CSV table of C-alpha atoms and ligand atoms in Angstrom, one decimal:
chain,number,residue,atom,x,y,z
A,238,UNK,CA,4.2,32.5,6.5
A,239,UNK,CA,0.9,34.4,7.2
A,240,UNK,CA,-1.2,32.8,10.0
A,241,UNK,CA,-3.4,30.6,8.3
A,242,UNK,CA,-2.4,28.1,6.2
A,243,UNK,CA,-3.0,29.2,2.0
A,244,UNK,CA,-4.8,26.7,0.0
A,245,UNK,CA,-4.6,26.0,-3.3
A,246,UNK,CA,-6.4,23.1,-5.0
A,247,UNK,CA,-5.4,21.3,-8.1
A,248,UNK,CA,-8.2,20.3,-10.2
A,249,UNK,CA,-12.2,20.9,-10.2
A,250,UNK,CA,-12.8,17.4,-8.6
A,251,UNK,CA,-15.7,16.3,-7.2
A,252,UNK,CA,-15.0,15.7,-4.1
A,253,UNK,CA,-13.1,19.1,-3.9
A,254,UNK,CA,-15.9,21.4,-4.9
A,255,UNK,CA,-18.3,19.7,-2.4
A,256,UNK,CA,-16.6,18.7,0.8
A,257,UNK,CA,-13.2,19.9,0.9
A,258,UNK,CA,-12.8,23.3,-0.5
A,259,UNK,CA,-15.9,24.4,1.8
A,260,UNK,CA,-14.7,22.3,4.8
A,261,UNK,CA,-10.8,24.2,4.3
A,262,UNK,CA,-13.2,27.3,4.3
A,263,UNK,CA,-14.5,26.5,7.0
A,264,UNK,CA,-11.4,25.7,9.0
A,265,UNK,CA,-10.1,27.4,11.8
A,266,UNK,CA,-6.3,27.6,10.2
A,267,UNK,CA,-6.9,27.6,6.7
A,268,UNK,CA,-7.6,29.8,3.9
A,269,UNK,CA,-8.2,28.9,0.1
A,270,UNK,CA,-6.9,31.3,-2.3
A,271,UNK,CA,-6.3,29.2,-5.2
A,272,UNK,CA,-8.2,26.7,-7.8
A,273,UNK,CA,-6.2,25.2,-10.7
A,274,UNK,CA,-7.8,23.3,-13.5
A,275,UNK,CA,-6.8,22.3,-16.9
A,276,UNK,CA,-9.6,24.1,-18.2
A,277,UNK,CA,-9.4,28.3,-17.7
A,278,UNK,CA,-13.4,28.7,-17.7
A,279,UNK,CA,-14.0,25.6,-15.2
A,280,UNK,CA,-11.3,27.3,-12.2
A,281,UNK,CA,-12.7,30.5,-12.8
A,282,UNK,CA,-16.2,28.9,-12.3
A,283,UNK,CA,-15.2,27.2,-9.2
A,284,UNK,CA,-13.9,30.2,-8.1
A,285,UNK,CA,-16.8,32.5,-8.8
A,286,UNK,CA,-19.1,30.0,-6.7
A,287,UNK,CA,-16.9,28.9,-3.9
A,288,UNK,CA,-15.7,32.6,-3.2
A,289,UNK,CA,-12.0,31.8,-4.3
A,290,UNK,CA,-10.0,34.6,-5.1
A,291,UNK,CA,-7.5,33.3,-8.1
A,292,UNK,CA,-8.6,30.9,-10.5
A,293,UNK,CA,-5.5,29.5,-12.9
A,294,UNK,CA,-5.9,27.6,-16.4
A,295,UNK,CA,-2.6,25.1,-15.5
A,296,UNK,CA,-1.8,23.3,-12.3
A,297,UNK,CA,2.0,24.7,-12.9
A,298,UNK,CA,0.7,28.4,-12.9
A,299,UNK,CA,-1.1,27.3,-9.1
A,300,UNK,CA,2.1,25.3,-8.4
A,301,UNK,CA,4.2,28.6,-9.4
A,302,UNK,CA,2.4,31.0,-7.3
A,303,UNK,CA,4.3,32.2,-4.1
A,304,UNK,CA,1.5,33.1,-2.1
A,305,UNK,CA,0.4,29.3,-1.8
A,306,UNK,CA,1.7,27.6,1.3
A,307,UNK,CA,-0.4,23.5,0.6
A,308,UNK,CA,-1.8,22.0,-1.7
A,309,UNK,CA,-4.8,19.6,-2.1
A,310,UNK,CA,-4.6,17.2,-4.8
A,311,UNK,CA,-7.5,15.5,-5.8
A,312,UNK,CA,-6.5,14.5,-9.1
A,313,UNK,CA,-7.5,10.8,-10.5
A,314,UNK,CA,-5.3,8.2,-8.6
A,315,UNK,CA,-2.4,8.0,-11.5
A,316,UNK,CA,-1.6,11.4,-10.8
A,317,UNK,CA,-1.6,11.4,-7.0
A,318,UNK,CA,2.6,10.2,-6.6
A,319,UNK,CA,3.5,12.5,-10.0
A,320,UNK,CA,1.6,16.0,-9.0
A,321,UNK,CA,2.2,15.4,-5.8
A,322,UNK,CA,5.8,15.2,-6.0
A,323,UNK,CA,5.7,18.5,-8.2
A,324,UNK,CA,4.0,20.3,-6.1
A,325,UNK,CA,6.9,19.3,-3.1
A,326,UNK,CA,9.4,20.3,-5.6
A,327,UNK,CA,7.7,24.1,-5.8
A,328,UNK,CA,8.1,24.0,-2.1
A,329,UNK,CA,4.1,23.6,-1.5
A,330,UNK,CA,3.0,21.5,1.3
A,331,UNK,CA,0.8,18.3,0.0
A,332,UNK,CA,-2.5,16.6,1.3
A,333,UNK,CA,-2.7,14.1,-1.2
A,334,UNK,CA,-6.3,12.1,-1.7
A,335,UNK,CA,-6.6,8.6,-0.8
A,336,UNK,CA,-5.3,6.3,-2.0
A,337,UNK,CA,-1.7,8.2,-2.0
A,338,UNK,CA,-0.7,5.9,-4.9
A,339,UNK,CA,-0.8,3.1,-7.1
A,340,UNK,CA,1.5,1.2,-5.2
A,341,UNK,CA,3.3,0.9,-2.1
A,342,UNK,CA,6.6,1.3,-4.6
A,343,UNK,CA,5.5,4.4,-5.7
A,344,UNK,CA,3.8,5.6,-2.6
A,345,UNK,CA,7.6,5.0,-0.9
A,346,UNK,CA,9.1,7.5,-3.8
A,347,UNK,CA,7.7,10.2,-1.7
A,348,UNK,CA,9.7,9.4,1.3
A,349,UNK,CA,12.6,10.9,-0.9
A,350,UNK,CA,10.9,13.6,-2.2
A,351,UNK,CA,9.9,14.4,1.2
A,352,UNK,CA,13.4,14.0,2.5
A,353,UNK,CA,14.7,16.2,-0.6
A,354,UNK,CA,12.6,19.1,-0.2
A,355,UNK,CA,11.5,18.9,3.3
A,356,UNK,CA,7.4,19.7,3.0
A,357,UNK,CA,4.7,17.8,4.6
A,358,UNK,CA,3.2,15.4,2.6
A,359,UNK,CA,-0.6,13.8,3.9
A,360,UNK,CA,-2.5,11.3,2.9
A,361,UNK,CA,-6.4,12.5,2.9
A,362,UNK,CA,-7.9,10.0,5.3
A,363,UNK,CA,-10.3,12.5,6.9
A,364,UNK,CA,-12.0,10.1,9.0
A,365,UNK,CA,-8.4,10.2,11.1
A,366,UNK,CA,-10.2,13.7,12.5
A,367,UNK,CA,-13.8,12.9,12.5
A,368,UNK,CA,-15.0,12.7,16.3
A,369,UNK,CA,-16.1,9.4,15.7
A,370,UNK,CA,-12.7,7.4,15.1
A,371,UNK,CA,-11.3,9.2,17.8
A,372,UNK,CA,-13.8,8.2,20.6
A,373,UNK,CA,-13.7,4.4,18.4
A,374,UNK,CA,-9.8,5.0,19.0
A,375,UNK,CA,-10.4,5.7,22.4
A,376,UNK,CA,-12.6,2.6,23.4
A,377,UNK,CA,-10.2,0.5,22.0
A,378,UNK,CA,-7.8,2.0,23.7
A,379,UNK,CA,-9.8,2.1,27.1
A,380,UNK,CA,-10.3,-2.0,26.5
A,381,UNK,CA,-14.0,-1.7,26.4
A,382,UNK,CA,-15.0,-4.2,24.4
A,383,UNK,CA,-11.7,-6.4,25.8
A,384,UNK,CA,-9.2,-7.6,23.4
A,385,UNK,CA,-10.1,-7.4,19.9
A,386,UNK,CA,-10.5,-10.3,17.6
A,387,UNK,CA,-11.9,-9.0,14.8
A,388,UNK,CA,-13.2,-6.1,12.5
A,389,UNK,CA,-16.0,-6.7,9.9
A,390,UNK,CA,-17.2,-4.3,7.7
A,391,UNK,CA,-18.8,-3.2,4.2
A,392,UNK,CA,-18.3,-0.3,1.9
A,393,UNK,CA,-20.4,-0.1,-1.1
A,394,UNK,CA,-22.3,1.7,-3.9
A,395,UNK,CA,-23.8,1.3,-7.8
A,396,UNK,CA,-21.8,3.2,-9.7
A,397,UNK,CA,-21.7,1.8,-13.4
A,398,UNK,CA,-20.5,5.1,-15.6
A,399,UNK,CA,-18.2,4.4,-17.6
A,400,UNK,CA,-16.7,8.0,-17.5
A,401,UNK,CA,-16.0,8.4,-14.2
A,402,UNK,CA,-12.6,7.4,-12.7
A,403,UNK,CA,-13.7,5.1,-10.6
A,404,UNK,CA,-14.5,2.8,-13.8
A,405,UNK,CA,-11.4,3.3,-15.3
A,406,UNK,CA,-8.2,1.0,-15.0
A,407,UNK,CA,-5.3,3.8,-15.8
A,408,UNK,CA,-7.2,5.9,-13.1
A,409,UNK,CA,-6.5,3.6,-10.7
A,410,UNK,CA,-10.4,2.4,-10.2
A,411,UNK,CA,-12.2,-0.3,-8.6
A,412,UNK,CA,-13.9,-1.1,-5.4
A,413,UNK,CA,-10.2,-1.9,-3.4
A,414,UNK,CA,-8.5,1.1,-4.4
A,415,UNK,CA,-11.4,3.6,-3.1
A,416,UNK,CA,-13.3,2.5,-0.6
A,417,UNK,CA,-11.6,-0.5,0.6
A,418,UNK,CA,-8.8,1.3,1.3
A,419,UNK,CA,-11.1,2.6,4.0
A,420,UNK,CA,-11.8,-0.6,5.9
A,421,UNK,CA,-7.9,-1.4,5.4
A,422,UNK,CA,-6.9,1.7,7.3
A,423,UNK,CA,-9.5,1.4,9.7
A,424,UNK,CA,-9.0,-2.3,10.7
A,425,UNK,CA,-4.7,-1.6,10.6
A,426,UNK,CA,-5.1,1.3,13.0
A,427,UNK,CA,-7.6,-0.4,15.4
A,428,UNK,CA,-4.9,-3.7,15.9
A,429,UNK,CA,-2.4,-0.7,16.0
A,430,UNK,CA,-0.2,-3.1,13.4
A,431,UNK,CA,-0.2,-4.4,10.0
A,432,UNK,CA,-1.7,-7.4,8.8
A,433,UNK,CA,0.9,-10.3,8.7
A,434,UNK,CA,-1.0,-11.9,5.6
A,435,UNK,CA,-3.9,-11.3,3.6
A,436,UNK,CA,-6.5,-13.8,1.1
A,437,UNK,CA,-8.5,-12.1,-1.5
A,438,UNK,CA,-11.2,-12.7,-4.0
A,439,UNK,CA,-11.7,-10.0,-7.0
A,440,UNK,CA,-14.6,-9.9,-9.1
A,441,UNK,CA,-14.0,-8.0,-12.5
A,442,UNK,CA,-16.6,-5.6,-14.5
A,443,UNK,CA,-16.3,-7.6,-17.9
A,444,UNK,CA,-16.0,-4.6,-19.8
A,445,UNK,CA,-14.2,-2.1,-17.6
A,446,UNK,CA,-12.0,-4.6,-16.0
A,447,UNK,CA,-11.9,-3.0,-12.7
A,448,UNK,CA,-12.5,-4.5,-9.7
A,449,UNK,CA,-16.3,-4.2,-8.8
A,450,UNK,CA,-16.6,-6.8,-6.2
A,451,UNK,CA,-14.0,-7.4,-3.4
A,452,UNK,CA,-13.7,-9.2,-0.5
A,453,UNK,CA,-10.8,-9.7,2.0
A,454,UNK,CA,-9.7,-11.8,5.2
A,455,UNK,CA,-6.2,-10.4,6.8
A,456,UNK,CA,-4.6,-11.8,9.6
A,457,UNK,CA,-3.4,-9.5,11.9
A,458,UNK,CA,-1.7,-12.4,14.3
A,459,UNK,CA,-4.5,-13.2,17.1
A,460,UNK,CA,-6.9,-10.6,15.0
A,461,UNK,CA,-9.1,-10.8,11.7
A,462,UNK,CA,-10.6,-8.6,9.6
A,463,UNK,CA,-13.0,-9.4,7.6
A,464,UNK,CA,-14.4,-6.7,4.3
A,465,UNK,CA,-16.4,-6.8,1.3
A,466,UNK,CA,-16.4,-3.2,-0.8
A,467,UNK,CA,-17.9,-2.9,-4.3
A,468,UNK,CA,-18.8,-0.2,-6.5
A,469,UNK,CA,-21.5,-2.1,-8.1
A,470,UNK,CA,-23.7,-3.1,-5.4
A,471,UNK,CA,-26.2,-1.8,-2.9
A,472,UNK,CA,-24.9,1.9,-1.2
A,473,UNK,CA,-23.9,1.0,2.2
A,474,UNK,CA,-21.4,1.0,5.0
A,475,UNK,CA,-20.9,-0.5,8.3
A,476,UNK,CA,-18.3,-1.4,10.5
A,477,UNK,CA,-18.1,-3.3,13.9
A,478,UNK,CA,-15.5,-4.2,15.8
A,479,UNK,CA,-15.6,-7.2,18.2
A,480,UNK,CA,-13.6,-8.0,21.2
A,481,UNK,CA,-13.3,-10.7,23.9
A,482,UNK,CA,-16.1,-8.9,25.7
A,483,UNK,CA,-17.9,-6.6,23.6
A,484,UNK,CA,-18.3,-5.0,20.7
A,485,UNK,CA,-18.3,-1.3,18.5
A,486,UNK,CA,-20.4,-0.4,15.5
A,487,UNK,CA,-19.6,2.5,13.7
A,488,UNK,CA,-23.4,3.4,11.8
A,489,UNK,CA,-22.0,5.9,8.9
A,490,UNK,CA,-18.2,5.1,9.0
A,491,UNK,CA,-16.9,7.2,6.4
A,492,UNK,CA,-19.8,9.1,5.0
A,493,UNK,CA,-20.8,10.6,8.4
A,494,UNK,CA,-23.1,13.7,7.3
A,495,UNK,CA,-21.5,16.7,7.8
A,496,UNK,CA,-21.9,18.5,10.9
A,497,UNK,CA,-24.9,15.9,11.7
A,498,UNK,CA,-24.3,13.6,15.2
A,499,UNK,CA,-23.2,9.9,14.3
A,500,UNK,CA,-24.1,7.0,16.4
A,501,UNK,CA,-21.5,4.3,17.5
A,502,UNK,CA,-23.6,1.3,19.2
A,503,UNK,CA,-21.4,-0.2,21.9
A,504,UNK,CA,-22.6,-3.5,22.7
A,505,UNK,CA,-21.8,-5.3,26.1
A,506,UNK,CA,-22.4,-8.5,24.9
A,507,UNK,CA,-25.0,-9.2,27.5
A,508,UNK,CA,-28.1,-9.7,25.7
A,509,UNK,CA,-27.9,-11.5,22.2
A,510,UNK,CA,-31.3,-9.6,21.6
A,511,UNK,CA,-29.8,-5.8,21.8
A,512,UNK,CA,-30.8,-4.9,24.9
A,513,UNK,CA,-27.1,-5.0,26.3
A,514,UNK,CA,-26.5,-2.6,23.7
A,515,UNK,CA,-25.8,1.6,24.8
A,516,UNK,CA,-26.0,3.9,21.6
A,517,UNK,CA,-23.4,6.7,22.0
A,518,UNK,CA,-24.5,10.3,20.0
A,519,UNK,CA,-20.9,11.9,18.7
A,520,UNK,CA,-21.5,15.6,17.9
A,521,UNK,CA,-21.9,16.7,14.8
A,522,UNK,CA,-18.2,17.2,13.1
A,523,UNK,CA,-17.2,18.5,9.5
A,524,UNK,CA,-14.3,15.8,8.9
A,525,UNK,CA,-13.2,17.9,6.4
A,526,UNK,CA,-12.6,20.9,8.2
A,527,UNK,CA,-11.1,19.3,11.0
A,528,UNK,CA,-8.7,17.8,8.2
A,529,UNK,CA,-7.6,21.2,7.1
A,530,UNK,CA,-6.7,22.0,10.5
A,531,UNK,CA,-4.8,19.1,11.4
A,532,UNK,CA,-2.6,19.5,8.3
A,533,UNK,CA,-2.3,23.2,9.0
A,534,UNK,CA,-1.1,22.5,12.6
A,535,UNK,CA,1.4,20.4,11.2
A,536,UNK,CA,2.9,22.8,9.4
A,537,UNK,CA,2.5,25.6,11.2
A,538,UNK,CA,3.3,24.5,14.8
A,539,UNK,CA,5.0,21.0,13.6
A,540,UNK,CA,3.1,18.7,15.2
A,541,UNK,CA,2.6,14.8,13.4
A,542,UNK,CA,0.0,14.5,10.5
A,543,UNK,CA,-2.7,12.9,10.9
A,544,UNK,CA,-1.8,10.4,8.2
A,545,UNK,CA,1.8,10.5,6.9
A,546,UNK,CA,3.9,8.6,4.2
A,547,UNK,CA,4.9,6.1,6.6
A,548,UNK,CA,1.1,5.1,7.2
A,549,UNK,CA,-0.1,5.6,3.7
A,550,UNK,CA,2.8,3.5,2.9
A,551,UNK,CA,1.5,0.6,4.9
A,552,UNK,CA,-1.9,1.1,3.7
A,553,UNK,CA,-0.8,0.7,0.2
A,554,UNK,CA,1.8,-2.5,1.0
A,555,UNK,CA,-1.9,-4.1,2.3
A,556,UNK,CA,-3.8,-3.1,-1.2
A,557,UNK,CA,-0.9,-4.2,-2.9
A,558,UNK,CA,-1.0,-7.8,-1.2
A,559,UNK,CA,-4.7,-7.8,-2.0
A,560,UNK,CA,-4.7,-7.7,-5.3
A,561,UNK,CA,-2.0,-10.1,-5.4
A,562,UNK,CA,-3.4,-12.9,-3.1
A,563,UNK,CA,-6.7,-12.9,-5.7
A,564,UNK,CA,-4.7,-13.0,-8.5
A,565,UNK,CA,-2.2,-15.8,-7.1
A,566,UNK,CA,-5.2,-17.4,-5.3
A,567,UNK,CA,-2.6,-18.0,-2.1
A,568,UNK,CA,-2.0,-15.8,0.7
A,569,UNK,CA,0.1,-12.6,0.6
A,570,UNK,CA,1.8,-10.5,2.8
A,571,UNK,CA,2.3,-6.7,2.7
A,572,UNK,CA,5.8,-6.0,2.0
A,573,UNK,CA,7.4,-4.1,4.2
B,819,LIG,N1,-11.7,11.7,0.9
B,819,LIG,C1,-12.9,11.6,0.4
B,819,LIG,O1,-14.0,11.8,1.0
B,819,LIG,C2,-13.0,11.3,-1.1
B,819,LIG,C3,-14.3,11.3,-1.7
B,819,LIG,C4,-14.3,11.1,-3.1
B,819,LIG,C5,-13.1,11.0,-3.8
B,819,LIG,N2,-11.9,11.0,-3.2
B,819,LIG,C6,-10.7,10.9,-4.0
B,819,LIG,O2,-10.5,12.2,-4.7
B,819,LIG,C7,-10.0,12.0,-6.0
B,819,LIG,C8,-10.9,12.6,-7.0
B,819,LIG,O3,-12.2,12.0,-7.0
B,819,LIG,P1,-13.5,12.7,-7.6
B,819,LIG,O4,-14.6,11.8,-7.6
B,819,LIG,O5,-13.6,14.1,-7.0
B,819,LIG,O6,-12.9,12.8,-9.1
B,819,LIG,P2,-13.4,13.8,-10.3
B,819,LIG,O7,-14.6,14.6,-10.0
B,819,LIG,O8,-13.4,12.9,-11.6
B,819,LIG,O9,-12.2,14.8,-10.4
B,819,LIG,C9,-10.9,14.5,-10.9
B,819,LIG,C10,-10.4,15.8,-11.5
B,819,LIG,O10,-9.1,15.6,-11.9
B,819,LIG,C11,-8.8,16.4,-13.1
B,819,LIG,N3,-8.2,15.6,-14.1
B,819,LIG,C12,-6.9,15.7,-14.6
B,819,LIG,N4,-6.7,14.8,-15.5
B,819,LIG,C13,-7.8,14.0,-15.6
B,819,LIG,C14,-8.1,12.9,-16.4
B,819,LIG,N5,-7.2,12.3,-17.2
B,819,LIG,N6,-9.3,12.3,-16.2
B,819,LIG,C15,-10.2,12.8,-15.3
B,819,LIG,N7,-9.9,13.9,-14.6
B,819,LIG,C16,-8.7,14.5,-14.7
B,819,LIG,C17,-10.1,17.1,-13.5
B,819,LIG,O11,-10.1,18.4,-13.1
B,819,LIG,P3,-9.9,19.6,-14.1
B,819,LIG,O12,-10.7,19.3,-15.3
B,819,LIG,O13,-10.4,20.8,-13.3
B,819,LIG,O14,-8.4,19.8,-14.4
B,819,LIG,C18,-11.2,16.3,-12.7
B,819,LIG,O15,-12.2,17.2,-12.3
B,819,LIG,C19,-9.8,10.4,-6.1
B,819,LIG,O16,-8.5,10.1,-5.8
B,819,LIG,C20,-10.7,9.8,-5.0
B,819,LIG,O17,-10.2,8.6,-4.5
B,819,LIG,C21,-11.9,11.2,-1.9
């Protein structure tokens, strides 16, 4: 294997044309030399303007090509367990986009395929590497805001097209499955443990069916959190997290700007006016290329993921007991 990690990206998606393919370029470790699409014209495009050298009109030709060590699939959420495991099976390494699956069930089919073909497989949680979550981590960690009792957050935007994936049920859309997935992951890795049980309330689109409106209380056993997400609804995020003593708010959570500082406030609880409250700057970061490298140090020096099956896994088994607890109106918990 050469030195730095080769790329090659399934799919024109959004997300990969503007964050990920220039944060991989970016990367210390990684190189991209590969963009599939289904479309000939529209890899060759991408290629042309992101300075990719081979553009393919399949995601088998990219899949079959021997110079391509990972691949990033972005694909709509349906087709995040089948490509994925396709690409394992041509030997490729696999960061995945969130959310890894549909369901915990099929997120756990990958433990096999991993086991059968021995790659890395990834879920894309790129906050994991953004500076940010790792001093959050660290606080917590440190006890600085004492034991903690609760995370609160939003995730939101307006987003009523009814072409884009995020609108449409067999993509695996809705509010829950892509952004609340965020405060989920967030809120499981702060407690450092799964919730126990979760209650729910889902509001519908009428016409698209999807989720638009959700809102979540899970009990992590002497812990809450607490999250609304929605894709129909002002664009904003937030999360805090409150201890015994103090408390943590995280201004742009998951959305930091690239290579901009982000602010965590860190609040010592003395002052219910603010004035007990010490604004940390974290450099400016690319999440994206820090990502990339991550992965590619897992594969080339075999250190952990940042976020493997095993955590996507639980993520999903929480989703999962979501969306069952608003349907059954009761509480759920995650399987395990
Ligand atoms: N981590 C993050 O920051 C972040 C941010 C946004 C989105 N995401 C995740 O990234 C994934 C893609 O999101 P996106 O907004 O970038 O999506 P998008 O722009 O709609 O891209 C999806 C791509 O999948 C391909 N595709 C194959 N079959 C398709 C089908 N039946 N319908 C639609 N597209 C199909 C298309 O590429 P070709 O036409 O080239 O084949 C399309 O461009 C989602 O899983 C989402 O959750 C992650």
């Amino acid at each position: 294997m050469s030195k730095k990690l080769r790329w090659g990206i399934l799919s024109t998606a959004s997300i990969g044309l503007r964050k990920v393919i220039p944060g991989l370029q970016r990367a210390e470790l990684c190189s991209v030399d590969a963009i599939a699409s289904r479309s000939l014209a529209k890899a060759q495009s991408a290629a042309s303007k992101l300075g990719i050298p081979k553009a393919y009109g399949s995601y088998q030709e990219l899949l079959a090509d021997p110079e391509i060590d990972a691949i990033y699939n972005p694909l709509p959420n349906q087709m995040h367990v089948p490509w994925t495991a396709k690409a394992a099976e041509a030997g490729k390494h696999v960061l995945c986009e969130k959310p890894i699956a549909m369901s915990a069930a099929e997120a756990r089919t990958l433990l096999d395929v991993r086991a059968r073909t021995g790659v890395k497989i990834g879920e894309a949680f790129m906050i994991r590497t953004h500076l940010q979550w790792i001093r959050v981590q660290q606080l917590l960690g440190e006890g600085r805001v004492g034991a903690l009792r609760a995370v609160g957050g939003f995730f939101s935007y307006h987003n009523t097209d009814p072409a884009n994936i995020r609108n449409l049920v067999e993509c695996g859309g809705g509010a829950l499955l892509d952004i609340g997935c965020y405060c989920i992951h967030v809120a499981r890795h702060a407690f450092g443990r799964p919730p126990a049980r979760v209650v729910a309330l889902i509001d519908r689109d009428p016409a698209m069916h999807i989720d638009r409106l959700t809102s979540a209380l899970l009990d992590f056993g002497g812990g809450h959190c607490i999250f609304t997400c929605s894709t129909q609804m002002v664009h904003y995020q937030r999360i805090q997290f409150l201890g015994a003593r103090g408390r943590i708010e995280v201004e742009i959570p998951f959305n930091a700007p690239q290579g901009s500082p982000s602010r965590l406030f860190i609040d010592d609880g003395s002052d219910v006016t603010g004035r007990g409250i010490s604004i940390e700057t974290i450099p400016g970061c690319d999440q994206y290329a820090e990502q990339g490298d991550a992965f590619a140090r897992a594969v080339l020096e075999g250190v952990e993921l940042p976020v493997p099956i095993e955590d996507a896994i639980a993520n999903m088994a929480a989703i999962d007991a979501v969306f069952r607890s608003a349907k059954t109106g009761q509480w759920e918990s995650p399987e395990s």
